[in-house]
């Protein structure tokens, strides 16, 4: 039985249909919004349909910022238009969305209902509903652009004699009514948030105190669907034959043939709720067989100093270590499904509880929650250059450097491998995103928004709160104070942080398998130089057929010494200063310094 409405409902005699405006909640299971709207339609004996809009504002190339306010009418007076040459959604992610929307339509049809898929601004599409319609949707309070769209839709519906209602649904782990604080007062540190919500130690354990804030369990799909409204026509409706064909759909959404050809050959996870659930079930099955995290093989662990960090640890378990990424420890790879709402954090957490990775899943899902709450609290300030902490710094916007970073042509092999993996697959593991972001901000000194906007375009799992929240952490422009956002504000002109990070990558992947996979120019380079090609002599370059500055770019940050890396007085544990091969490398490095500086200057021209 569907839930009864909380208050007595006043239904106008000319009642129009009940509409579920599907947004990033593309599923029928664990969807409280869908249950509520279906329940209301059944109680009121009104027809029901679902509507999804491909909104061109969120697909096209656009200046950075608020596509919903192109004339800056709602903005602060000092706002300037900035163009960072990124699309809001690349064709690869559009492909994924198309699959997810189509899968939802098929699921609703199997249940005797209907999804109308339209291309157009939601206010234009839903604004054409007959008077007396009642539209319900999931609000997205994390994103100023999405809250703008909600306002536009609400205004148009009211003008047309209809209504918009919202329901927090299950986008967050916690329902807002269950939080022990107002969203504006949420603790600024991750640890503090964990305690406030009753987690005993959110970093290491999934245990919760008695009386901890409740996490609602998943709810089933509606068991019955009301009749579909007869003859409902909406502007921008996409014909079934176009929707069924990915290429026709991409053309219809405004992607060029060239963009479409490129992404058709790229492999992505299958979109849709069923595929998401299957993905999760496979992870659960594997995780049940796996050793618990503490018994996993160890690695050299080094994290960039963004949100509080300790020195390098040898023998620690690094879940993000490259070799672990294909195992249950490395991650669930569910983020793309969560971003479109094919599956919820609540369902994932409840399934993960059956595995030895419960604490790990809780910790990561709580980071998601932390970022959602951060975005709700700081809202439009999240996308400002200076961030909520109003950090003043000089930021470079050099478009050539930006393009090199985006395309993975920086001459730093690990960074280039990360950036190219992102371009080819729409995916990058957390530590790759973080290292590439840190490199852009603290080694190339670029405006962080260029990177965030690029990730917005490219990530299959793009989500406003996760993307801009994580960029704020890396760029250290969060709310400041004694919190996870504080970290160190020190500059690092010697690239120590980067060098340590690359050194850890080198120690954990000595043959550079990850680099070779994504940077074909370096496949012939020997293990000794694959992480540090700037150390090759002319003879080495000739022998392996990879000449720096010709076949592979010279490093944009010069030759990096990964040997003499130390941080805060701590020697890198894998750095054996008496290792003869390193002594030799050091010598070569000095010789190469001058030569490569020249190469770099040449490449920058
Ligand atoms: C610069 C940068 C940009 C990012 N942009 C996005 C983005 O647009 N969308 C996105 O979903 N994640 C983003 N992340 C966070 C993180 O990289 C991904 O959530 C994670 O890699 C997804 O892989 P997974 O599903 O295997 O996650 P798991 O490690 O299995 O974790 C499970 C889920 O927990 C959540 N989660 C885990 N880590 C984080 C984190 N650091 N922040 C927020 N949520 C987290 C995600 O929903 C994830 O799917 C970004 C990180 C960085 C450093």
Coordinates of C-alpha atoms in Angstrom, one line a residue, residues 201-503:
X201 CA 34.4 6.8 14.7
X202 CA 33.4 7.4 11.1
X203 CA 37.0 7.0 9.8
X204 CA 37.3 3.4 10.9
X205 CA 34.1 1.9 12.0
X206 CA 30.5 1.5 11.0
X207 CA 29.3 1.3 14.6
X208 CA 26.8 3.9 15.8
X209 CA 25.9 5.1 19.2
X210 CA 22.6 4.3 20.7
X211 CA 20.2 7.1 19.7
X212 CA 22.3 8.0 16.6
X213 CA 20.4 9.8 13.9
X214 CA 18.4 7.3 11.9
X215 CA 19.2 6.3 8.4
X216 CA 15.9 5.3 6.7
X217 CA 15.8 1.9 5.1
X218 CA 15.1 1.5 1.3
X219 CA 11.4 1.6 0.3
X220 CA 9.9 -0.7 -2.4
X221 CA 8.6 0.4 -5.7
X222 CA 4.9 1.3 -5.9
X223 CA 3.0 -1.9 -6.2
X224 CA 0.2 -0.4 -8.5
X225 CA 0.4 2.5 -10.9
X226 CA -2.6 4.7 -11.7
X227 CA -4.0 5.1 -15.2
X228 CA -2.0 7.1 -17.7
X229 CA -3.6 10.5 -18.7
X230 CA -5.2 10.2 -22.1
X231 CA -3.8 12.4 -24.9
X232 CA -1.2 14.2 -22.8
X233 CA 1.0 16.2 -25.2
X234 CA 4.1 18.1 -24.1
X235 CA 6.4 20.4 -26.1
X236 CA 9.8 18.9 -27.1
X237 CA 8.5 15.3 -26.8
X238 CA 11.1 13.0 -28.2
X239 CA 9.6 10.4 -30.6
X240 CA 10.1 6.7 -29.5
X241 CA 12.3 5.9 -32.6
X242 CA 14.7 8.7 -31.7
X243 CA 14.9 7.7 -28.1
X244 CA 15.6 4.1 -29.0
X245 CA 18.6 5.0 -31.1
X246 CA 21.6 6.4 -29.2
X247 CA 23.1 8.1 -32.3
X248 CA 19.9 9.8 -33.3
X249 CA 19.4 10.9 -29.7
X250 CA 22.9 12.4 -29.4
X251 CA 22.3 14.3 -32.7
X252 CA 18.9 15.4 -31.4
X253 CA 20.5 16.7 -28.2
X254 CA 22.9 18.8 -30.3
X255 CA 26.1 16.8 -30.3
X256 CA 28.2 16.9 -33.5
X257 CA 28.8 13.9 -35.7
X258 CA 32.5 14.1 -34.7
X259 CA 31.7 14.0 -31.0
X260 CA 29.3 11.1 -31.5
X261 CA 31.8 9.1 -33.6
X262 CA 34.4 9.5 -30.9
X263 CA 32.2 8.3 -28.0
X264 CA 30.5 5.5 -29.8
X265 CA 33.7 3.5 -29.6
X266 CA 34.2 4.2 -25.9
X267 CA 33.0 1.7 -23.4
X268 CA 30.9 2.8 -20.4
X269 CA 29.0 0.9 -17.8
X270 CA 25.5 0.0 -18.9
X271 CA 23.0 2.6 -17.8
X272 CA 19.8 2.0 -15.8
X273 CA 18.5 0.9 -12.5
X274 CA 18.7 -2.8 -13.2
X275 CA 22.3 -2.5 -14.4
X276 CA 23.1 -0.5 -11.2
X277 CA 21.7 -3.1 -9.0
X278 CA 23.4 -5.9 -10.8
X279 CA 26.7 -4.0 -10.5
X280 CA 26.1 -3.6 -6.7
X281 CA 25.2 -7.3 -6.3
X282 CA 28.4 -8.4 -8.1
X283 CA 30.4 -6.1 -5.8
X284 CA 28.7 -7.6 -2.7
X285 CA 29.3 -11.1 -3.9
X286 CA 33.0 -10.5 -4.5
X287 CA 33.4 -8.5 -1.3
X288 CA 31.9 -11.3 0.8
X289 CA 34.7 -13.6 -0.5
X290 CA 37.5 -11.0 -0.1
X291 CA 39.9 -10.6 2.8
X292 CA 39.0 -7.8 5.2
X293 CA 40.7 -4.4 4.5
X294 CA 43.3 -4.9 7.3
X295 CA 44.5 -8.2 5.8
X296 CA 45.0 -6.7 2.3
X297 CA 48.5 -6.4 0.8
X298 CA 50.2 -3.2 1.9
X299 CA 51.7 -0.4 -0.1
X300 CA 53.5 2.9 0.3
X301 CA 50.8 5.3 1.4
X302 CA 51.0 8.9 0.8
X303 CA 48.2 11.4 0.6
X304 CA 48.3 14.9 -0.6
X305 CA 48.1 17.5 2.1
X306 CA 44.6 18.8 1.4
X307 CA 42.4 17.9 4.3
X308 CA 44.8 17.0 7.1
X309 CA 47.5 14.4 6.3
X310 CA 50.2 12.5 8.1
X311 CA 53.6 11.6 6.7
X312 CA 54.2 8.7 4.4
X313 CA 53.5 5.3 5.8
X314 CA 55.2 2.2 4.6
X315 CA 53.3 -1.0 4.9
X316 CA 49.9 0.8 5.2
X317 CA 46.9 -0.5 3.3
X318 CA 46.1 2.0 0.5
X319 CA 42.7 1.1 -0.9
X320 CA 43.3 3.5 -3.8
X321 CA 46.7 1.9 -4.7
X322 CA 46.5 1.2 -8.4
X323 CA 46.6 -2.6 -8.0
X324 CA 43.6 -2.4 -5.6
X325 CA 41.3 -0.5 -7.8
X326 CA 40.0 -3.6 -9.5
X327 CA 39.3 -5.3 -6.2
X328 CA 36.4 -4.8 -3.7
X329 CA 38.8 -2.7 -1.6
X330 CA 39.4 -0.2 -4.3
X331 CA 35.8 0.9 -4.5
X332 CA 32.4 0.0 -5.7
X333 CA 32.4 2.1 -8.8
X334 CA 28.8 3.0 -8.2
X335 CA 29.2 6.8 -8.4
X336 CA 27.9 7.2 -11.9
X337 CA 24.7 5.3 -11.0
X338 CA 24.3 7.4 -7.8
X339 CA 24.8 10.7 -9.7
X340 CA 21.7 9.9 -11.9
X341 CA 19.9 8.2 -9.0
X342 CA 19.7 4.7 -10.4
X343 CA 20.6 3.5 -7.0
X344 CA 20.6 5.1 -3.5
X345 CA 23.3 5.5 -0.8
X346 CA 20.8 3.9 1.6
X347 CA 20.5 0.8 -0.5
X348 CA 24.3 0.6 -1.0
X349 CA 25.0 1.0 2.7
X350 CA 22.4 -1.7 3.7
X351 CA 24.0 -4.2 1.2
X352 CA 27.6 -3.3 2.2
X353 CA 26.7 -4.2 5.8
X354 CA 26.8 -7.8 4.7
X355 CA 30.4 -7.6 3.7
X356 CA 33.8 -7.0 5.5
X357 CA 33.8 -3.6 3.8
X358 CA 30.9 -2.1 5.8
X359 CA 33.1 0.5 7.6
X360 CA 34.8 1.5 4.4
X361 CA 31.5 1.9 2.6
X362 CA 30.0 3.9 5.5
X363 CA 33.1 6.2 5.5
X364 CA 32.9 6.9 1.8
X365 CA 29.2 7.4 1.7
X366 CA 29.6 9.8 4.6
X367 CA 32.0 11.8 2.6
X368 CA 29.3 12.1 0.0
X369 CA 26.9 13.2 2.7
X370 CA 29.5 15.7 4.0
X371 CA 29.8 17.2 0.5
X372 CA 26.0 17.4 0.0
X373 CA 25.7 19.2 3.3
X374 CA 28.6 21.5 2.5
X375 CA 26.9 22.5 -0.8
X376 CA 23.6 23.0 0.9
X377 CA 25.2 25.2 3.5
X378 CA 27.4 27.3 1.2
X379 CA 25.3 27.0 -1.9
X380 CA 26.3 29.6 -4.6
X381 CA 29.6 30.3 -2.8
X382 CA 30.7 26.8 -3.6
X383 CA 31.4 27.7 -7.2
X384 CA 33.1 31.1 -6.4
X385 CA 36.8 31.4 -7.2
X386 CA 37.6 32.5 -3.6
X387 CA 35.3 29.8 -2.2
X388 CA 33.4 30.1 1.1
X389 CA 36.7 30.8 2.9
X390 CA 37.2 33.9 0.7
X391 CA 40.8 32.9 -0.1
X392 CA 42.9 35.5 -1.9
X393 CA 45.5 34.0 -4.2
X394 CA 46.8 34.8 -7.7
X395 CA 45.3 32.3 -10.1
X396 CA 46.6 31.8 -13.6
X397 CA 44.2 31.1 -16.5
X398 CA 46.6 30.5 -19.3
X399 CA 44.5 28.6 -21.9
X400 CA 47.4 26.7 -23.4
X401 CA 48.5 25.3 -20.1
X402 CA 44.8 24.5 -19.3
X403 CA 44.5 22.6 -22.6
X404 CA 47.7 20.6 -21.9
X405 CA 46.4 19.6 -18.5
X406 CA 43.0 18.7 -19.9
X407 CA 44.4 16.5 -22.7
X408 CA 47.1 14.8 -20.6
X409 CA 50.0 16.5 -22.3
X410 CA 51.8 17.9 -19.2
X411 CA 54.9 15.8 -19.6
X412 CA 54.4 14.3 -16.1
X413 CA 53.5 10.7 -16.9
X414 CA 51.3 9.8 -13.9
X415 CA 49.2 13.0 -14.3
X416 CA 48.9 12.5 -18.1
X417 CA 47.8 8.9 -17.5
X418 CA 45.1 10.1 -15.2
X419 CA 43.8 12.8 -17.5
X420 CA 43.7 10.5 -20.5
X421 CA 41.9 7.8 -18.6
X422 CA 39.3 10.4 -17.7
X423 CA 39.0 11.5 -21.4
X424 CA 38.7 7.9 -22.6
X425 CA 36.4 6.5 -20.0
X426 CA 34.7 9.3 -18.1
X427 CA 36.2 7.7 -15.0
X428 CA 39.1 8.3 -12.7
X429 CA 39.7 6.8 -9.3
X430 CA 39.7 9.2 -6.3
X431 CA 43.4 9.5 -5.9
X432 CA 43.9 10.2 -9.6
X433 CA 41.3 13.0 -9.5
X434 CA 42.9 14.4 -6.4
X435 CA 46.5 14.3 -7.7
X436 CA 45.6 15.7 -11.1
X437 CA 43.6 18.5 -9.4
X438 CA 46.4 19.3 -6.9
X439 CA 48.8 19.4 -9.8
X440 CA 46.7 22.0 -11.7
X441 CA 46.3 24.2 -8.6
X442 CA 49.5 23.9 -6.7
X443 CA 52.1 23.0 -9.4
X444 CA 50.7 24.9 -12.4
X445 CA 49.1 27.6 -10.3
X446 CA 45.9 27.6 -12.3
X447 CA 42.4 28.8 -11.5
X448 CA 40.8 25.7 -9.8
X449 CA 37.5 26.3 -11.6
X450 CA 39.1 25.4 -14.9
X451 CA 39.7 21.9 -13.6
X452 CA 36.3 21.7 -11.8
X453 CA 34.5 22.7 -15.0
X454 CA 36.5 20.2 -17.1
X455 CA 35.6 17.5 -14.6
X456 CA 32.0 18.7 -14.8
X457 CA 32.1 18.1 -18.5
X458 CA 33.9 14.8 -18.5
X459 CA 33.0 12.8 -15.4
X460 CA 30.4 10.1 -16.0
X461 CA 29.6 10.4 -12.3
X462 CA 29.5 14.3 -12.3
X463 CA 27.6 15.5 -9.4
X464 CA 27.6 19.2 -8.4
X465 CA 28.2 18.7 -4.7
X466 CA 30.8 15.9 -5.0
X467 CA 32.7 17.7 -7.8
X468 CA 32.8 21.2 -6.5
X469 CA 33.2 20.0 -2.9
X470 CA 36.2 17.9 -3.6
X471 CA 37.7 20.7 -5.7
X472 CA 37.3 23.0 -2.7
X473 CA 39.1 20.5 -0.5
X474 CA 42.0 20.1 -3.0
X475 CA 42.2 23.8 -3.7
X476 CA 41.9 24.7 0.0
X477 CA 39.2 27.3 -0.5
X478 CA 36.7 25.6 1.8
X479 CA 35.2 27.3 4.8
X480 CA 38.5 27.4 6.7
X481 CA 38.8 27.2 10.5
X482 CA 40.0 24.2 12.3
X483 CA 38.4 21.6 10.1
X484 CA 39.0 19.2 7.3
X485 CA 38.8 22.1 5.0
X486 CA 41.6 23.9 6.6
X487 CA 44.6 21.8 5.8
X488 CA 47.7 23.6 5.1
X489 CA 47.7 26.9 3.1
X490 CA 51.4 26.8 2.6
X491 CA 52.8 27.1 -0.9
X492 CA 55.1 24.5 -2.2
X493 CA 57.4 26.0 -4.8
X494 CA 59.7 23.0 -4.8
X495 CA 56.8 20.6 -5.7
X496 CA 57.5 18.5 -2.6
X497 CA 53.9 17.3 -2.3
X498 CA 53.7 16.3 -5.9
X499 CA 57.1 14.6 -5.8
X500 CA 56.1 12.6 -2.8
X501 CA 52.9 11.5 -4.4
X502 CA 54.7 10.5 -7.6
X503 CA 57.3 8.7 -5.6

